[in-house]
XYZ file of C-alpha atoms in Angstrom:
425
model
C 3.003 2.215 -24.740
C 4.506 -0.873 -23.072
C 6.169 -0.359 -19.690
C 8.212 -2.835 -17.661
C 6.973 -3.299 -14.092
C 10.074 -3.910 -11.989
C 10.814 -4.989 -8.446
C 11.889 -2.140 -6.155
C 15.569 -1.297 -5.876
C 16.705 -3.113 -2.743
C 19.308 -1.611 -0.385
C 22.648 -3.374 0.051
C 21.411 -5.188 3.170
C 18.664 -6.964 1.185
C 19.857 -9.551 -1.348
C 16.541 -10.475 -2.936
C 12.800 -10.759 -2.403
C 9.872 -13.064 -3.098
C 6.750 -12.284 -5.122
C 4.216 -12.611 -2.307
C 0.859 -11.626 -3.835
C -0.361 -10.481 -7.227
C -3.355 -8.231 -6.585
C -4.091 -7.936 -10.317
C -4.223 -10.481 -13.144
C -3.029 -10.329 -16.725
C -5.560 -8.429 -18.823
C -7.036 -6.667 -15.808
C -7.675 -2.928 -15.868
C -5.739 -0.930 -13.267
C -5.596 2.717 -12.265
C -2.549 4.883 -11.644
C -0.966 4.235 -8.200
C -3.196 1.189 -7.630
C -1.481 -1.694 -5.807
C -0.378 -4.402 -8.248
C 1.949 -6.764 -6.390
C 3.628 -7.259 -2.997
C 7.319 -8.174 -2.783
C 8.335 -9.728 0.535
C 11.924 -9.328 1.696
C 13.515 -10.618 4.880
C 12.753 -7.261 6.517
C 9.538 -5.761 5.098
C 6.848 -6.181 2.449
C 7.300 -3.724 -0.422
C 4.350 -2.581 -2.533
C 4.572 -2.066 -6.296
C 1.906 0.200 -7.788
C 0.713 0.943 -11.311
C 2.709 3.695 -13.082
C -0.385 4.888 -14.986
C -3.898 3.899 -16.061
C -3.741 0.809 -18.239
C -3.634 -2.979 -18.387
C -1.227 -5.683 -17.227
C -0.377 -7.449 -20.488
C 1.797 -10.238 -19.117
C 2.954 -11.449 -15.705
C 6.556 -12.651 -15.940
C 7.310 -13.634 -12.336
C 4.571 -15.631 -10.569
C 3.838 -15.758 -6.859
C 6.611 -17.487 -4.923
C 9.343 -16.531 -7.401
C 12.590 -15.154 -5.971
C 13.449 -11.827 -7.609
C 16.451 -9.549 -7.477
C 16.592 -5.779 -7.227
C 14.905 -4.027 -10.200
C 14.055 -7.348 -11.901
C 11.182 -7.211 -14.413
C 7.963 -8.604 -12.937
C 5.384 -7.847 -15.631
C 4.680 -5.936 -18.846
C 2.207 -3.070 -18.513
C 0.440 -1.269 -21.374
C -0.381 2.334 -20.608
C -3.780 3.661 -21.726
C -5.127 0.259 -22.788
C -8.509 -1.071 -21.693
C -9.074 -4.443 -20.077
C -11.549 -6.373 -17.984
C -12.216 -6.024 -14.289
C -11.253 -9.621 -13.617
C -8.531 -10.274 -16.195
C -8.424 -11.948 -19.587
C -5.767 -14.577 -18.994
C -6.516 -16.697 -15.954
C -3.368 -18.709 -16.564
C -1.162 -15.726 -15.784
C -2.262 -15.259 -12.191
C -3.324 -17.360 -9.284
C -7.124 -17.792 -9.076
C -8.254 -18.105 -5.504
C -11.892 -19.040 -6.172
C -13.343 -21.524 -8.673
C -17.076 -21.182 -8.159
C -17.767 -17.480 -8.478
C -20.834 -16.249 -10.312
C -19.305 -12.936 -11.257
C -15.988 -11.134 -11.627
C -16.754 -9.047 -8.559
C -17.299 -12.166 -6.432
C -14.046 -13.624 -7.775
C -12.152 -10.476 -6.797
C -13.617 -10.506 -3.282
C -12.754 -14.169 -2.724
C -9.220 -13.713 -4.052
C -8.571 -10.733 -1.792
C -9.746 -12.672 1.256
C -7.742 -15.778 0.366
C -4.441 -14.068 -0.335
C -4.593 -11.738 2.694
C -4.671 -8.545 0.650
C -4.880 -5.384 2.699
C -7.730 -4.019 0.567
C -11.035 -5.870 0.790
C -14.029 -4.930 -1.339
C -17.026 -3.650 0.586
C -19.223 -1.334 -1.420
C -16.087 0.282 -2.659
C -12.947 -0.417 -0.675
C -12.144 -0.726 3.020
C -8.768 -1.335 4.591
C -8.270 -4.110 7.129
C -5.433 -4.176 9.632
C -3.029 -7.153 9.327
C -4.480 -8.716 12.509
C -8.014 -8.327 11.162
C -7.022 -9.882 7.826
C -5.559 -12.884 9.599
C -8.716 -13.429 11.637
C -10.879 -13.083 8.531
C -8.889 -15.839 6.815
C -8.793 -18.153 9.842
C -12.553 -17.919 10.408
C -13.705 -17.820 6.772
C -15.386 -14.442 7.211
C -16.375 -11.829 4.650
C -15.319 -8.299 5.505
C -18.545 -6.933 4.046
C -20.482 -8.613 6.871
C -18.606 -6.739 9.588
C -19.028 -3.111 10.610
C -15.663 -1.285 10.571
C -15.017 1.147 13.415
C -11.384 2.104 12.778
C -10.106 5.443 11.590
C -10.958 6.115 7.964
C -13.222 3.072 7.786
C -10.423 0.631 8.724
C -11.545 -2.819 9.846
C -9.780 -3.603 13.137
C -9.073 -6.809 14.992
C -11.550 -5.712 17.661
C -14.276 -5.430 15.005
C -13.695 -9.041 13.955
C -13.520 -10.279 17.560
C -16.804 -8.528 18.354
C -18.415 -10.030 15.260
C -17.262 -13.531 16.230
C -18.533 -13.143 19.787
C -21.898 -11.946 18.534
C -21.987 -14.793 16.030
C -21.173 -17.303 18.745
C -23.903 -15.896 20.970
C -26.442 -16.029 18.150
C -25.461 -19.578 17.228
C -26.090 -20.739 20.769
C -29.754 -19.752 20.472
C -30.313 -21.210 16.964
C -31.366 -24.740 15.972
C -28.596 -27.206 15.219
C -29.278 -26.929 11.478
C -28.239 -23.270 11.524
C -24.877 -24.115 13.058
C -24.306 -26.676 10.303
C -24.204 -23.886 7.699
C -21.214 -22.137 9.296
C -17.901 -22.006 7.347
C -16.207 -24.554 9.611
C -18.988 -27.113 9.395
C -16.717 -29.569 7.585
C -14.329 -29.641 10.533
C -17.238 -30.133 12.949
C -18.397 -33.159 10.954
C -15.115 -34.980 11.420
C -15.253 -38.057 13.657
C -14.276 -37.433 17.264
C -10.591 -37.976 17.866
C -9.403 -36.971 14.391
C -6.148 -35.028 14.510
C -5.539 -32.474 11.800
C -2.351 -30.762 10.698
C -1.749 -27.683 8.596
C 1.488 -27.112 6.728
C 2.266 -23.587 5.513
C 5.515 -22.147 4.145
C 7.526 -19.991 6.532
C 7.278 -16.309 5.659
C 10.361 -14.539 4.432
C 10.516 -12.439 7.594
C 10.096 -15.437 9.910
C 12.807 -17.346 8.023
C 15.117 -14.342 8.307
C 14.463 -14.042 12.052
C 15.180 -17.751 12.529
C 18.395 -17.550 10.529
C 19.679 -14.473 12.357
C 18.909 -15.922 15.796
C 20.803 -19.111 14.963
C 23.715 -17.099 13.582
C 23.824 -15.038 16.763
C 24.086 -18.150 18.915
C 26.588 -19.914 16.658
C 28.865 -16.965 15.899
C 29.078 -15.189 19.260
C 30.251 -16.127 22.748
C 26.920 -15.042 24.224
C 26.475 -14.649 27.950
C 23.723 -13.019 30.048
C 23.975 -11.118 33.317
C 20.984 -10.099 35.453
C 20.048 -7.398 37.919
C 16.877 -5.844 39.263
C 15.664 -2.266 39.411
C 13.252 -0.496 41.735
C 10.806 1.186 39.359
C 9.091 3.301 42.026
C 11.116 6.504 41.359
C 10.324 6.409 37.631
C 6.684 5.488 38.286
C 6.307 8.354 40.788
C 7.900 10.829 38.370
C 5.712 9.605 35.545
C 2.566 9.778 37.671
C 3.377 13.316 38.811
C 4.061 14.788 35.375
C 2.295 12.581 32.797
C -0.687 14.930 32.368
C 1.523 17.999 31.920
C 3.859 16.038 29.657
C 1.024 14.930 27.395
C -0.392 18.455 27.209
C 3.005 20.041 26.558
C 3.936 17.576 23.804
C 0.681 17.534 21.811
C -0.760 14.274 23.099
C 2.473 12.262 23.327
C 2.213 10.032 26.393
C 5.074 9.496 28.820
C 5.923 5.794 28.972
C 8.712 3.778 30.536
C 10.659 3.011 27.359
C 11.977 6.571 26.992
C 13.622 6.337 30.431
C 15.306 3.068 29.481
C 16.514 4.484 26.167
C 18.014 7.549 27.875
C 19.612 5.389 30.573
C 21.022 3.077 27.890
C 22.529 5.924 25.858
C 24.299 7.240 28.953
C 25.589 3.761 29.858
C 26.805 3.254 26.285
C 28.864 6.458 26.524
C 30.566 5.116 29.634
C 31.090 1.607 28.246
C 31.693 1.994 24.491
C 32.382 -1.736 24.037
C 28.626 -2.341 24.443
C 28.036 0.061 21.550
C 30.586 -1.575 19.246
C 30.523 -4.403 16.713
C 32.969 -7.017 15.486
C 33.850 -7.033 11.790
C 36.143 -9.955 11.068
C 39.252 -9.325 13.154
C 38.403 -5.651 13.661
C 36.432 -3.920 16.397
C 34.232 -1.058 15.186
C 33.472 1.553 17.851
C 30.455 3.685 16.965
C 30.536 7.374 17.924
C 26.732 7.536 18.038
C 23.899 5.623 19.695
C 21.348 4.168 17.277
C 19.001 2.259 19.581
C 16.889 -0.542 18.141
C 13.557 -1.066 19.907
C 12.098 -4.538 19.398
C 8.437 -4.331 18.331
C 6.054 -7.272 17.914
C 3.959 -7.320 14.731
C 1.595 -9.812 13.114
C 4.413 -10.861 10.801
C 6.984 -11.361 13.571
C 9.489 -9.427 15.635
C 10.890 -6.307 13.983
C 13.474 -3.866 15.318
C 13.047 -0.260 14.120
C 15.921 2.039 15.030
C 15.982 5.373 16.876
C 18.737 7.299 15.075
C 21.088 9.377 17.255
C 19.101 8.556 20.364
C 21.686 10.385 22.475
C 20.348 13.679 21.087
C 16.663 12.839 21.592
C 14.505 14.020 24.468
C 11.958 11.863 26.258
C 9.118 13.241 24.120
C 11.037 12.607 20.871
C 11.677 9.010 21.905
C 8.075 8.321 22.915
C 6.744 9.927 19.730
C 9.087 7.918 17.506
C 8.303 4.631 19.261
C 4.584 5.325 18.887
C 5.016 5.944 15.169
C 7.043 2.741 14.776
C 4.372 0.755 16.607
C 1.646 2.072 14.318
C 3.732 1.350 11.216
C 4.431 -2.190 12.437
C 0.736 -2.820 13.074
C -0.189 -1.568 9.609
C 2.707 -3.364 7.914
C 4.213 -0.046 6.769
C 7.698 -0.201 8.262
C 10.320 0.608 5.628
C 13.682 -1.080 5.277
C 15.329 2.213 6.250
C 13.456 2.126 9.576
C 15.147 -1.148 10.543
C 18.592 -0.860 9.004
C 21.591 -0.471 11.295
C 21.408 -0.041 15.041
C 24.262 -0.201 17.545
C 22.325 -1.502 20.584
C 18.901 -3.089 21.102
C 16.268 -2.972 23.854
C 13.637 -5.717 24.027
C 10.598 -5.471 26.303
C 9.133 -8.881 27.027
C 7.372 -7.408 30.042
C 4.481 -6.178 27.891
C 3.561 -9.860 27.371
C 4.036 -10.776 31.036
C 7.598 -12.154 30.898
C 9.216 -12.061 34.333
C 12.723 -13.038 33.207
C 14.417 -14.044 29.944
C 17.777 -14.196 28.186
C 17.487 -12.024 25.057
C 19.447 -13.099 21.979
C 21.916 -10.714 20.341
C 20.964 -8.784 17.223
C 24.102 -9.208 15.033
C 26.473 -7.513 14.506
C 25.676 -5.740 17.778
C 27.529 -6.884 20.889
C 24.842 -6.307 23.536
C 21.066 -6.292 24.045
C 19.040 -5.173 27.076
C 15.950 -7.127 28.134
C 13.161 -5.423 30.092
C 10.556 -7.457 31.936
C 7.297 -7.281 33.856
C 7.033 -4.832 36.763
C 5.917 -6.842 39.767
C 5.506 -5.889 43.399
C 7.844 -7.830 45.689
C 8.861 -7.577 49.357
C 12.284 -5.933 49.533
C 14.583 -5.214 52.484
C 15.163 -1.442 52.778
C 17.162 -0.073 55.740
C 16.310 -3.133 57.809
C 12.592 -2.995 56.995
C 10.498 -5.059 54.591
C 8.924 -2.786 51.970
C 6.690 -3.706 49.034
C 8.237 -2.229 45.872
C 7.516 -2.444 42.121
C 10.545 -4.357 40.864
C 11.742 -5.315 37.389
C 14.371 -7.861 36.436
C 16.858 -6.613 33.847
C 18.915 -8.862 31.583
C 21.941 -7.917 29.510
C 23.076 -10.451 26.920
C 26.498 -9.665 25.481
C 29.241 -11.038 23.261
C 31.978 -12.186 25.625
C 34.555 -11.884 22.825
C 34.094 -8.129 22.979
C 32.823 -7.386 26.481
C 34.299 -8.687 29.731
C 32.035 -9.802 32.555
C 33.126 -6.851 34.704
C 32.108 -4.355 31.997
C 28.777 -6.074 31.449
C 27.915 -5.998 35.144
C 28.966 -2.367 35.506
C 26.971 -1.430 32.401
C 23.817 -2.997 33.857
C 24.432 -1.438 37.288
C 24.737 1.972 35.588
C 21.307 1.554 33.993
C 19.887 0.430 37.348
C 21.327 3.466 39.171
C 20.069 5.921 36.542
C 16.541 4.494 36.678
C 16.424 4.437 40.464
C 17.455 8.106 40.504
C 16.010 9.465 37.216
C 17.098 13.025 38.015
C 20.608 11.870 37.091
C 19.391 11.227 33.539
C 18.232 14.827 33.229
C 21.309 16.245 34.939
C 23.691 14.009 32.945
C 25.552 12.812 36.058
């Protein structure tokens, strides 16, 4: 029986997608729930799997094609038998031309197209960071021992393999080094300058477009302050072991304190939790806090729904789950849709100060930065304290400078006396 393989049904916030990678070719045998094709949207990569055991008869939309919601991608024949490598090479992109067997062809194609599943005596799963390093260094996953959970190949596994390889190469004759994958580049005359042109990913293009829109369509301004992190650090140090034990391994970080402080400040200054829709101002009666997370594909902002009702443990647990999803490329569109306020933490990368850009249609974003010890004047004495610069970027059309400053001061005061967060004062 012939079945139409269709693109997923996109939510209203996603107009279309791009066929990123066909993992199977026309005429190739597939099993039920086996990954067939990836569809990349401006938010996430969506996976389309086989509806049953059978064969892909015809691929209708090739890699790179722009597709709309529920558009037909291929024709699938349930219960039919096919070949392991595919009967019609013209229907799918062949990533290797000199393979001696279908199995070798499949392995090369998976490495070249960045597929998450890489053949290794069966099937292992590589993290996105590991896949990228495999491609950049021309490595075969089957040569590297995987140490991740469930046999996952991690970035650290690849780094360790490269370091070992580099060490071994240093003790080998020059002829051995000539056989390495990048030998061609080494043979280039000294002084040659190379360039590599690659298409911008859908997510990166979306990020670029939204950042430009934010700067062009808002009267954006940034105000700064600094916060003494010692009270939060002392509280965290005193209770982190008990917290982790009480909440089944969830660790107490700093982000939960900032989220709770932000939700309280948003209650006091609702303009920072609003959005502009044409000539209307939309005030939100809830706090959906977006937490910017860096992934291999770019910056993504999953949202903590109704953060005002969440405890510290709930916040930390949710952020941890978002981080894992982002690393594995498993964030869903629903995870990143909406949001009334955003917190960005450039401090994890060492940023001392920055001016975060608004996440439209939101009217404000809080930037956290690196905690650094500095000499501070306290009651006439010089004291060394762990300080952090805070930045609040806001839309001046909606928020006055006075409100913005008071909003940031409120967050500062709550963090410097964290008991107020718990007592709601």
